[in-house]
PDB file of C-alpha atoms in Angstrom:
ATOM      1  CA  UNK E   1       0.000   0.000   0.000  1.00  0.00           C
ATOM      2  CA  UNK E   2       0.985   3.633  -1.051  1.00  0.00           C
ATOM      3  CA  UNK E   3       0.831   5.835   1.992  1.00  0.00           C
ATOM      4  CA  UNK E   4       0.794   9.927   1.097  1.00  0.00           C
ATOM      5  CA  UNK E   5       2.235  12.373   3.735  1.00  0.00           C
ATOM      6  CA  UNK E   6       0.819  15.232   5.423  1.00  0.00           C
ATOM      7  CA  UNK E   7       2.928  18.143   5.203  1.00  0.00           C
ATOM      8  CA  UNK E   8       3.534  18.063   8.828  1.00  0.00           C
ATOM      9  CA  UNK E   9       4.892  14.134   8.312  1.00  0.00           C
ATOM     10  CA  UNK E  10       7.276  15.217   5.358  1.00  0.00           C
ATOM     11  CA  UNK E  11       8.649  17.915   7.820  1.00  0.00           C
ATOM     12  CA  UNK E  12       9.299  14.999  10.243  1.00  0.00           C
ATOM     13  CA  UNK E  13      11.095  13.087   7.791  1.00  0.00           C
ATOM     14  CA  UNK E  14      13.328  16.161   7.014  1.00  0.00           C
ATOM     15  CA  UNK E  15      14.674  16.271  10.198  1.00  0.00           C
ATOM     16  CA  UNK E  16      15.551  12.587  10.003  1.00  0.00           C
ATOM     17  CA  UNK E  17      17.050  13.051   6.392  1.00  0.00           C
ATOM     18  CA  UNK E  18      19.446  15.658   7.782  1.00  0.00           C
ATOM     19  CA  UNK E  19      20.552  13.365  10.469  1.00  0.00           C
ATOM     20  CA  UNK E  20      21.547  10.989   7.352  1.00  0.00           C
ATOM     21  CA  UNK E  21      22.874  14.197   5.773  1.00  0.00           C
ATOM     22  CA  UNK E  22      25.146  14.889   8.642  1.00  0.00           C
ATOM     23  CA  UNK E  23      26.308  10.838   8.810  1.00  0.00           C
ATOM     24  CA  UNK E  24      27.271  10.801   5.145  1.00  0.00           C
ATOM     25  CA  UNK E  25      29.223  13.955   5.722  1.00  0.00           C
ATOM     26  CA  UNK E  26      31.351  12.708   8.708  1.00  0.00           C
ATOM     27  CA  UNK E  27      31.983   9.842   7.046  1.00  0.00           C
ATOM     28  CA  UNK E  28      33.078  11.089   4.083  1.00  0.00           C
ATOM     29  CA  UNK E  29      35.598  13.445   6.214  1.00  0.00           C
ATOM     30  CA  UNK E  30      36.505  10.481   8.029  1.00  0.00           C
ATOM     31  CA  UNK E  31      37.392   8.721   5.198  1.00  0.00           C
ATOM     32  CA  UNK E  32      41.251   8.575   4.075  1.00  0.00           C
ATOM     33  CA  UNK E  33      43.755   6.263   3.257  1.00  0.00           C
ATOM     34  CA  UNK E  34      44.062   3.727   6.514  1.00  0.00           C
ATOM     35  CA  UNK E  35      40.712   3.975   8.212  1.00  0.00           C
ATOM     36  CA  UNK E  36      39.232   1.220   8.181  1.00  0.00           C
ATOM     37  CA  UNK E  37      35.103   0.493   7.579  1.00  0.00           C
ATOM     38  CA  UNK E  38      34.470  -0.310  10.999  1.00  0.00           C
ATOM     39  CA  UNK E  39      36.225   3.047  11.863  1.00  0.00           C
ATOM     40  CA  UNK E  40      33.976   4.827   9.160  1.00  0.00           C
ATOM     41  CA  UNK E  41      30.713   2.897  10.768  1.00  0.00           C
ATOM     42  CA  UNK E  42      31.652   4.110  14.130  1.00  0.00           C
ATOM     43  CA  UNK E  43      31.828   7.865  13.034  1.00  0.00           C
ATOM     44  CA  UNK E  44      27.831   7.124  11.325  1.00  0.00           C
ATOM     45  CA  UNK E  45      26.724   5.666  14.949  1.00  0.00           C
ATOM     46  CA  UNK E  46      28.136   8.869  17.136  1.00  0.00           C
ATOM     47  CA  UNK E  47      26.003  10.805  14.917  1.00  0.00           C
ATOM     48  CA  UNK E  48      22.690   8.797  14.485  1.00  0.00           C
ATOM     49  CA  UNK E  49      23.986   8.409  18.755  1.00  0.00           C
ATOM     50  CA  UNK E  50      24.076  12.155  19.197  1.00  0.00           C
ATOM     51  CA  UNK E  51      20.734  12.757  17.384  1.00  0.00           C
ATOM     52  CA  UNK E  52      19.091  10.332  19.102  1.00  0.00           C
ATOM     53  CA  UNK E  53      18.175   8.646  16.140  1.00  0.00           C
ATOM     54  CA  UNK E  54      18.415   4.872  15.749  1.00  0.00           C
ATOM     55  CA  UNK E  55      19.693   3.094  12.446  1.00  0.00           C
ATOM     56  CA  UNK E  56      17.111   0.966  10.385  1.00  0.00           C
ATOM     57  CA  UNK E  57      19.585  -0.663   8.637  1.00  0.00           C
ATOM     58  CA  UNK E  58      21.155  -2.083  11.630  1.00  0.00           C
ATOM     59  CA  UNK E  59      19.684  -5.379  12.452  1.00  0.00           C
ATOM     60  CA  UNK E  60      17.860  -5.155   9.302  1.00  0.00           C
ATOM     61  CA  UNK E  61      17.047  -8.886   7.460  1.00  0.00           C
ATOM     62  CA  UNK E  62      15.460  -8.910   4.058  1.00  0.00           C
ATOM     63  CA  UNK E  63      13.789 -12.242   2.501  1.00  0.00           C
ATOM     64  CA  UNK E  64      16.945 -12.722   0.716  1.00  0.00           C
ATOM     65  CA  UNK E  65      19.446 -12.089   3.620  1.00  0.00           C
ATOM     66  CA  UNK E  66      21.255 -15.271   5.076  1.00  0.00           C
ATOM     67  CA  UNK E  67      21.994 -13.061   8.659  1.00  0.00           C
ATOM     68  CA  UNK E  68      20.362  -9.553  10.056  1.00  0.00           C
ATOM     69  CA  UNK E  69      22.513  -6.716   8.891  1.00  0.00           C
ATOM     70  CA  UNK E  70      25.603  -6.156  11.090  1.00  0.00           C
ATOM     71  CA  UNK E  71      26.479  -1.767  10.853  1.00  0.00           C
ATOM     72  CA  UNK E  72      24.917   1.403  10.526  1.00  0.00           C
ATOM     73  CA  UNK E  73      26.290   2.207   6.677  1.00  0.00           C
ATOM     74  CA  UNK E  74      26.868   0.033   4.002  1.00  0.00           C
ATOM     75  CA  UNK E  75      30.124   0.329   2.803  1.00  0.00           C
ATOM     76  CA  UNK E  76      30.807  -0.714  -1.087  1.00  0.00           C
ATOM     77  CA  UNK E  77      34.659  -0.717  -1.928  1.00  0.00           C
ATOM     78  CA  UNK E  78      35.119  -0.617  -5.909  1.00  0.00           C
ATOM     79  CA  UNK E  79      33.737  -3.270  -8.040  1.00  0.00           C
ATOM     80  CA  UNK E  80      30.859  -3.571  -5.076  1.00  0.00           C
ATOM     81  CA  UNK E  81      28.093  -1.771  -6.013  1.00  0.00           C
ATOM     82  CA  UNK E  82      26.042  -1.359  -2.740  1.00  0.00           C
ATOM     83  CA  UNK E  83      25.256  -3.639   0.543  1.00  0.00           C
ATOM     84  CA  UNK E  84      28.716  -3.670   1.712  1.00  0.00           C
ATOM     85  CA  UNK E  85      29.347  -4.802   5.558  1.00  0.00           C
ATOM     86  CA  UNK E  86      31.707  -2.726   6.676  1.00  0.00           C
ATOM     87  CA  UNK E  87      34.784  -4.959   8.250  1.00  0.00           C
ATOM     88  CA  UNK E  88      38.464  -4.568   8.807  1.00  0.00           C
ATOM     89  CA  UNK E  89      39.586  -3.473   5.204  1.00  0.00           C
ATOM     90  CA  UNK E  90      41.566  -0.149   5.135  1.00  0.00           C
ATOM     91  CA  UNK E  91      41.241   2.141   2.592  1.00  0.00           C
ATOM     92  CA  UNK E  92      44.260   2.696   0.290  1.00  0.00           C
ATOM     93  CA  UNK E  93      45.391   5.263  -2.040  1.00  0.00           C
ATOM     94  CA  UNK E  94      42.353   5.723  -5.305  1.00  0.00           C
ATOM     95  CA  UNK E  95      39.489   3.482  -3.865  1.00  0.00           C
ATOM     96  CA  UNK E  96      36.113   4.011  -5.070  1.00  0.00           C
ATOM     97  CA  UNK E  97      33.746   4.190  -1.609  1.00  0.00           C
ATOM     98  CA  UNK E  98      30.011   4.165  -1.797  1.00  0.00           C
ATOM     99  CA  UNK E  99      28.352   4.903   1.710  1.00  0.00           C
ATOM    100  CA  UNK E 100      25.030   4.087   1.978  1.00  0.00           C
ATOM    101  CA  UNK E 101      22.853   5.315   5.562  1.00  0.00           C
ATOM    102  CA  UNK E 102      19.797   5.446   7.252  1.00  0.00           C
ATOM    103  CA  UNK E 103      18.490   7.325   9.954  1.00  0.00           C
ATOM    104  CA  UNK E 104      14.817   6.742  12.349  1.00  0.00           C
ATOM    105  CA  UNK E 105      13.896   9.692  13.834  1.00  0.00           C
ATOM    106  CA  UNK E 106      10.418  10.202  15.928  1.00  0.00           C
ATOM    107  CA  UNK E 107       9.260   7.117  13.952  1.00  0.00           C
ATOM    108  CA  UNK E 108      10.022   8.468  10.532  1.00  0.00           C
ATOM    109  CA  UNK E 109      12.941   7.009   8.221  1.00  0.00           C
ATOM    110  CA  UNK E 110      15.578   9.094   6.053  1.00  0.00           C
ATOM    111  CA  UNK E 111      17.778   7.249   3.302  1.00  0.00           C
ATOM    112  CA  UNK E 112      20.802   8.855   1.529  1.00  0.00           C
ATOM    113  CA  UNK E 113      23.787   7.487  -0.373  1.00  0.00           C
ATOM    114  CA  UNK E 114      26.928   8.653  -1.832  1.00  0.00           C
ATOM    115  CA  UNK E 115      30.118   7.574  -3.743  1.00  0.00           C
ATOM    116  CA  UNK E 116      33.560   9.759  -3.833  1.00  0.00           C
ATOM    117  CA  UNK E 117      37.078   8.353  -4.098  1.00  0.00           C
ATOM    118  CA  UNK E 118      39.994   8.525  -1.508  1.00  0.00           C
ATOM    119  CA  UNK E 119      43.577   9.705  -2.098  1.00  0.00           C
ATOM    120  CA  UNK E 120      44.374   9.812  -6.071  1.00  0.00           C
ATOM    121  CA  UNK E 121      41.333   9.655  -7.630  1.00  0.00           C
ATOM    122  CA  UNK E 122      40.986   7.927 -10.829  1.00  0.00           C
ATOM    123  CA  UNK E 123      39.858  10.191 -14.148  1.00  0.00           C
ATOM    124  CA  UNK E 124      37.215   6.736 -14.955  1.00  0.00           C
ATOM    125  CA  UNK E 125      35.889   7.042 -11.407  1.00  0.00           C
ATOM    126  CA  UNK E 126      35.572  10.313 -11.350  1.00  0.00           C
ATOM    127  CA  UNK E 127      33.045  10.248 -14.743  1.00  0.00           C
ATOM    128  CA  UNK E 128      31.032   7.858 -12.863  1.00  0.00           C
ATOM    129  CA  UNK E 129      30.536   9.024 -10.053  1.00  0.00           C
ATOM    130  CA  UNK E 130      29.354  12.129 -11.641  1.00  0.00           C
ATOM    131  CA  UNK E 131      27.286  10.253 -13.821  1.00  0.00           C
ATOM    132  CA  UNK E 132      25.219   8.752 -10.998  1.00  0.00           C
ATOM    133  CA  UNK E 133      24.324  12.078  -9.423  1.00  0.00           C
ATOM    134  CA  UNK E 134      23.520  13.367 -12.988  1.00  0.00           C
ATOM    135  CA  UNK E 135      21.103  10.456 -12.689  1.00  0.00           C
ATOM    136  CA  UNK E 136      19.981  11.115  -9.500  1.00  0.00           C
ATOM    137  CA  UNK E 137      19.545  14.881 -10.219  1.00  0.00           C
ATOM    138  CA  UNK E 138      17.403  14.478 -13.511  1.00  0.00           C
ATOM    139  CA  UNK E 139      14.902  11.652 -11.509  1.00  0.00           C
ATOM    140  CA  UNK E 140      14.405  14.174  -9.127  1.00  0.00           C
ATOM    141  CA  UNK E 141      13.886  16.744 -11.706  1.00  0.00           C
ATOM    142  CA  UNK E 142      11.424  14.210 -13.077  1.00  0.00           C
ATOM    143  CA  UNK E 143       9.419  13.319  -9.600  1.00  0.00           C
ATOM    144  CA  UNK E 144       6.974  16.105 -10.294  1.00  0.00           C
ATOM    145  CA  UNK E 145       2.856  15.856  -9.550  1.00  0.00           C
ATOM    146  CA  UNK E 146       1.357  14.733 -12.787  1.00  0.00           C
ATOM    147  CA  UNK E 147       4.476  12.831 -14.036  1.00  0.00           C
ATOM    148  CA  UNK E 148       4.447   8.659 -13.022  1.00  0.00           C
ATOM    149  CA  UNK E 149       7.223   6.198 -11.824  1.00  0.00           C
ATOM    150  CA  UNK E 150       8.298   5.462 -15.198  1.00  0.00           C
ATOM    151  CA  UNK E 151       8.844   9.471 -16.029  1.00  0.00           C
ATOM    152  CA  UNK E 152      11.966   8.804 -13.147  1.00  0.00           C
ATOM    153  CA  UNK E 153      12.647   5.654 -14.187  1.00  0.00           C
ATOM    154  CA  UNK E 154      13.400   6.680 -17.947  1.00  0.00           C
ATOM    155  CA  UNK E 155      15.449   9.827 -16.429  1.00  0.00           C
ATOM    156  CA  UNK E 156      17.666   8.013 -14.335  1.00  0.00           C
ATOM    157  CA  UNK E 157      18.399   5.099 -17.246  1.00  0.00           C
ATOM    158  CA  UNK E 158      18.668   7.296 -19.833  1.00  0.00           C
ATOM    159  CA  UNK E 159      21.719   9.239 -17.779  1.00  0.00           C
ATOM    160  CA  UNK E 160      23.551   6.457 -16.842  1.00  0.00           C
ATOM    161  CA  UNK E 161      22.977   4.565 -20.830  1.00  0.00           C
ATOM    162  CA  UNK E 162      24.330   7.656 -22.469  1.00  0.00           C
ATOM    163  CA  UNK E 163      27.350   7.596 -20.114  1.00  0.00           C
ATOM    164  CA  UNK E 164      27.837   3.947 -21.457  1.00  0.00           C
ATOM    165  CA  UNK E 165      27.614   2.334 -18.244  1.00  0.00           C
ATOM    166  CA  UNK E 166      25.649  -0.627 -16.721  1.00  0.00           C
ATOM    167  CA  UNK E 167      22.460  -0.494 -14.831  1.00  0.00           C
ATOM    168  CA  UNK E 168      21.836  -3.624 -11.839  1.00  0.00           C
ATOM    169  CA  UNK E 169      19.204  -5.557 -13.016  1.00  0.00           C
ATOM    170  CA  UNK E 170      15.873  -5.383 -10.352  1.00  0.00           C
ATOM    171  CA  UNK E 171      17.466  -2.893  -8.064  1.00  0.00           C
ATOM    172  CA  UNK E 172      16.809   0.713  -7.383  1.00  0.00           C
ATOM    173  CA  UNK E 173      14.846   2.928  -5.480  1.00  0.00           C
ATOM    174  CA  UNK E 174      11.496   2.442  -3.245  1.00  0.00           C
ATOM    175  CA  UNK E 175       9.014   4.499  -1.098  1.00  0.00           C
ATOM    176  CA  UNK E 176      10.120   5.775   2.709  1.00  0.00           C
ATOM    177  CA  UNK E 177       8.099   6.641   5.470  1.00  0.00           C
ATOM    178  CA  UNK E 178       7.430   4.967   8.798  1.00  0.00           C
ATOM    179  CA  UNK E 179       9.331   2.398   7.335  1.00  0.00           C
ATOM    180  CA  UNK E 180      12.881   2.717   5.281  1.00  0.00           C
ATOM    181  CA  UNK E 181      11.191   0.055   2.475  1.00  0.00           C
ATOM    182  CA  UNK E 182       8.082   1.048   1.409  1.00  0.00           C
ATOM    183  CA  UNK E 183       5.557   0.620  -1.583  1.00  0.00           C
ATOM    184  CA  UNK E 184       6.447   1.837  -4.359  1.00  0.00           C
ATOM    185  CA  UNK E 185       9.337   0.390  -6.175  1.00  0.00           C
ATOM    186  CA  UNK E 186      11.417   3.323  -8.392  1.00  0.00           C
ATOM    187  CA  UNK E 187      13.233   1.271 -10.809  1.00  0.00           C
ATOM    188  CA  UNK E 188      16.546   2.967 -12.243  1.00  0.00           C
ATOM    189  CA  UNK E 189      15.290   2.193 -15.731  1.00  0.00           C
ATOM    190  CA  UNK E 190      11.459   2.110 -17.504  1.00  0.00           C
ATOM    191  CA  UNK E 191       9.636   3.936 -20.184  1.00  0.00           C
ATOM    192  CA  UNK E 192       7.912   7.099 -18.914  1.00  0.00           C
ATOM    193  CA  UNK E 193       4.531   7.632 -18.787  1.00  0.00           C
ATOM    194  CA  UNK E 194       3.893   4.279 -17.244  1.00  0.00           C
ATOM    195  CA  UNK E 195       3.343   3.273 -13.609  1.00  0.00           C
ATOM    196  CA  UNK E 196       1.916   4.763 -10.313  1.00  0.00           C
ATOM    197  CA  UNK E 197       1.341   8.632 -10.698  1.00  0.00           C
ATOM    198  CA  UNK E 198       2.978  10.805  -8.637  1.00  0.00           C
ATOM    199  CA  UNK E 199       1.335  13.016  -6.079  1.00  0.00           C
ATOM    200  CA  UNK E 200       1.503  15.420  -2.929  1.00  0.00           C
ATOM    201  CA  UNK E 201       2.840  13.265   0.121  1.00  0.00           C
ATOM    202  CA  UNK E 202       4.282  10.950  -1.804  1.00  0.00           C
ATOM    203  CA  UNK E 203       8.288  10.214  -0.599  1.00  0.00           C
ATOM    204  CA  UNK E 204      10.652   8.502  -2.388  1.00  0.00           C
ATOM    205  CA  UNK E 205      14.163   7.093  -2.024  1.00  0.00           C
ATOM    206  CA  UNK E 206      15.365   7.701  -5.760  1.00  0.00           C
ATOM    207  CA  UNK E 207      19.231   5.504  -5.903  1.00  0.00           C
ATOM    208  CA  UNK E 208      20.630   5.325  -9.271  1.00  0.00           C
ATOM    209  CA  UNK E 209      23.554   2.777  -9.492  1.00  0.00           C
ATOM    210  CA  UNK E 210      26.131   2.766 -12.375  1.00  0.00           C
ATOM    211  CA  UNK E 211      28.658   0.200 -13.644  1.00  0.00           C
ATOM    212  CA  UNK E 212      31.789   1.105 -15.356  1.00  0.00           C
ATOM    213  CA  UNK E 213      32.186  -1.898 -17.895  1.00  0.00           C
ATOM    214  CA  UNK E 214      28.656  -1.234 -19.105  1.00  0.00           C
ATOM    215  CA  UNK E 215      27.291  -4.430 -18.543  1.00  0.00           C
ATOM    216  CA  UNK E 216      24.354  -5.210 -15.664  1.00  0.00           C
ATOM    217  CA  UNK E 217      25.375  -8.464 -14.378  1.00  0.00           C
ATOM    218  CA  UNK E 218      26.368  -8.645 -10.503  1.00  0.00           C
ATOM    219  CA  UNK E 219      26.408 -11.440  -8.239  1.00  0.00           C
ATOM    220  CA  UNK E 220      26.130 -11.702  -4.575  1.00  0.00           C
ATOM    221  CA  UNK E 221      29.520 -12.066  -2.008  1.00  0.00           C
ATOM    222  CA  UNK E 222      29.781 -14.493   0.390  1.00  0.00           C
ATOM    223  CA  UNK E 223      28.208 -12.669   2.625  1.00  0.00           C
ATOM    224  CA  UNK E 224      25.134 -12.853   1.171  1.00  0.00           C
ATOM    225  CA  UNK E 225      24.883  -9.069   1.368  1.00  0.00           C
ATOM    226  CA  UNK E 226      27.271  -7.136  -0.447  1.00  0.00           C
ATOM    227  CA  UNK E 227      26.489  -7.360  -4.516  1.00  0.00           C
ATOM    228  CA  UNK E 228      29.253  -7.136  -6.643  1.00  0.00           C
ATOM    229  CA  UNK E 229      30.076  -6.929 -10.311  1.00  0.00           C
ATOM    230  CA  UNK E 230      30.434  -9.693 -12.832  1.00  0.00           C
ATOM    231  CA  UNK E 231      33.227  -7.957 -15.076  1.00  0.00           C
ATOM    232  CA  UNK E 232      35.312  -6.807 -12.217  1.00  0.00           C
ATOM    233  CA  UNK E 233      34.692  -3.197 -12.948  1.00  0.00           C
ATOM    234  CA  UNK E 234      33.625  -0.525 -10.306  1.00  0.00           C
ATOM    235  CA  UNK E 235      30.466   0.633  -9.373  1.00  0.00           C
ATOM    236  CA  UNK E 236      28.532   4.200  -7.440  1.00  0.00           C
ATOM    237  CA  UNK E 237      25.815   4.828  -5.949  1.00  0.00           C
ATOM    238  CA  UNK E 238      23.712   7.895  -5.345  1.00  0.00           C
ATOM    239  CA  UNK E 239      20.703   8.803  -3.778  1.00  0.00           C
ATOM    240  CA  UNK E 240      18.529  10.963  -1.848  1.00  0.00           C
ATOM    241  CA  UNK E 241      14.837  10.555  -0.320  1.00  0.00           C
ATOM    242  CA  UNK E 242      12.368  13.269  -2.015  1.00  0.00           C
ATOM    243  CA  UNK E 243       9.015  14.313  -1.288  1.00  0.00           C
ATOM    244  CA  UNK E 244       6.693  15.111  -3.978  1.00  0.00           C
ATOM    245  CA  UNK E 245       5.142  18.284  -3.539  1.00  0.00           C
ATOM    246  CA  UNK E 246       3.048  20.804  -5.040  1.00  0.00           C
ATOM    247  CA  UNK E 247       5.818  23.513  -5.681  1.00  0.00           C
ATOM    248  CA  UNK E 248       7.972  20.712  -6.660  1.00  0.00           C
ATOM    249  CA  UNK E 249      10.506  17.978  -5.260  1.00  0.00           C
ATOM    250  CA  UNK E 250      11.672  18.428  -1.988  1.00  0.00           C
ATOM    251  CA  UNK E 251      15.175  16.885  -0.703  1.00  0.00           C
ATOM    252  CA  UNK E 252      14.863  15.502   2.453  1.00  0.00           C
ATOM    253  CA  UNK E 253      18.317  14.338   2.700  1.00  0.00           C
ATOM    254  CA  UNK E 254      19.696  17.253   1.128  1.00  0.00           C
ATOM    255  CA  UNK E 255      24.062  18.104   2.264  1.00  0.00           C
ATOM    256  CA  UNK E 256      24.599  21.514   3.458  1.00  0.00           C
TER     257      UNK E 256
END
């Protein structure tokens, strides 16, 4: 079930967002060659700790998942493209990080996600990472009232396809709310003008996610969390949770 927001809900939901805004924003100061994961997860729980927020990802267990999620971020080193349990690994010198995080605030959920490089960065990672916020930018310029899921769908794809890159097949965004998963799924590809329409209250978590070799194919870790890529190449992730509204989208997760 679709549940639309009252304005006063959405405002909730802000201040949760910007408790993810200020996580992904340590972290990525945090983050340098040496730290390890765990260190980076520990700087996302002093925060969510300091708020007085709580993480829905921690804990969290899916259908699919073989044990309940372990951190407060996912951490996705290179070829992993997101759902990455942060361990013992150190960063080194041109790494490609993608931190994914989640905040519950006052019962309402906020879900952001970035990607950015550490040290050196590569020219090739640098072109996709931009690339996935070019996605994410144009399906939030597409989650308008009168437009549908597919109108963000085709914006996102159509980004990331023109770049040349690879799209993971089933995965992308969702609705957020009480709950970080909610109805409806946002896929990062479709042909606009098709699905649920979009209207006033309605808050999504819009995540593009690219591939550098330009294929889709990924397979799950060990883990049975962290999703990598088939051809080795590396992956980014973007993504902010937006509320459709009736002067426009609204970033809820917005960085200051």
């Amino acid at each position: 079930m679709v549940e639309l927001k009252t304005d006063t809900s959405i405002d909730a939901m802000y201040e949760a967002g910007q408790v993810v805004a200020r996580a992904l924003t340590a972290v990525r100061d945090a983050a340098d060659v040496g730290v390890s994961l765990l260190e980076l997860d520990e700087v996302a729980r002093d925060v969510l700790r300091a708020a007085g927020a709580a993480s829905p990802f921690l804990g969290y267990r899916p259908s699919f998942a073989p044990t309940p999620f372990p951190a407060v971020i996912c951490a996705s080193v290179n070829e992993a493209i997101v759902h990455g349990i942060p361990d013992g690994y150190r960063l080194r010198d041109g790494d490609l990080l993608s931190i994914d995080c989640g905040a519950q605030l006052d019962g309402w959920a906020g879900d952001s996600a970035i990607s950015f490089t550490v040290g050196r960065p590569r020219p090739a990672d640098l072109r996709l990472i931009e690339t996935a916020e070019r996605a994410l930018a144009a399906g939030i310029e597409a989650a308008v009232v009168g437009n549908r899921i597919g109108d963000i769908a085709h914006a996102v794809g159509a980004v990331c396809r023109a770049a040349g890159y690879g799209i993971p097949d089933g995965f992308g965004g969702h609705g957020i709310g009480r709950r970080m998963h909610e109805d409806p799924p946002v896929p990062n590809e479709g042909r606009p003008g098709r699905g649920l329409p979009l209207r006033p209250g309605l808050v999504l978590a819009i995540e593009p996610m690219v591939i550098a070799g330009g294929t889709d194919g990924y397979h799950e870790a060990p883990d049975g969390w962290t999703l990598r890529t088939n051809d080795g190449s590396r992956a980014a992730h973007a993504e902010h949770t937006v509320a459709i509204t009736e002067s426009g989208p609204r970033i809820l997760t917005e960085r200051r």
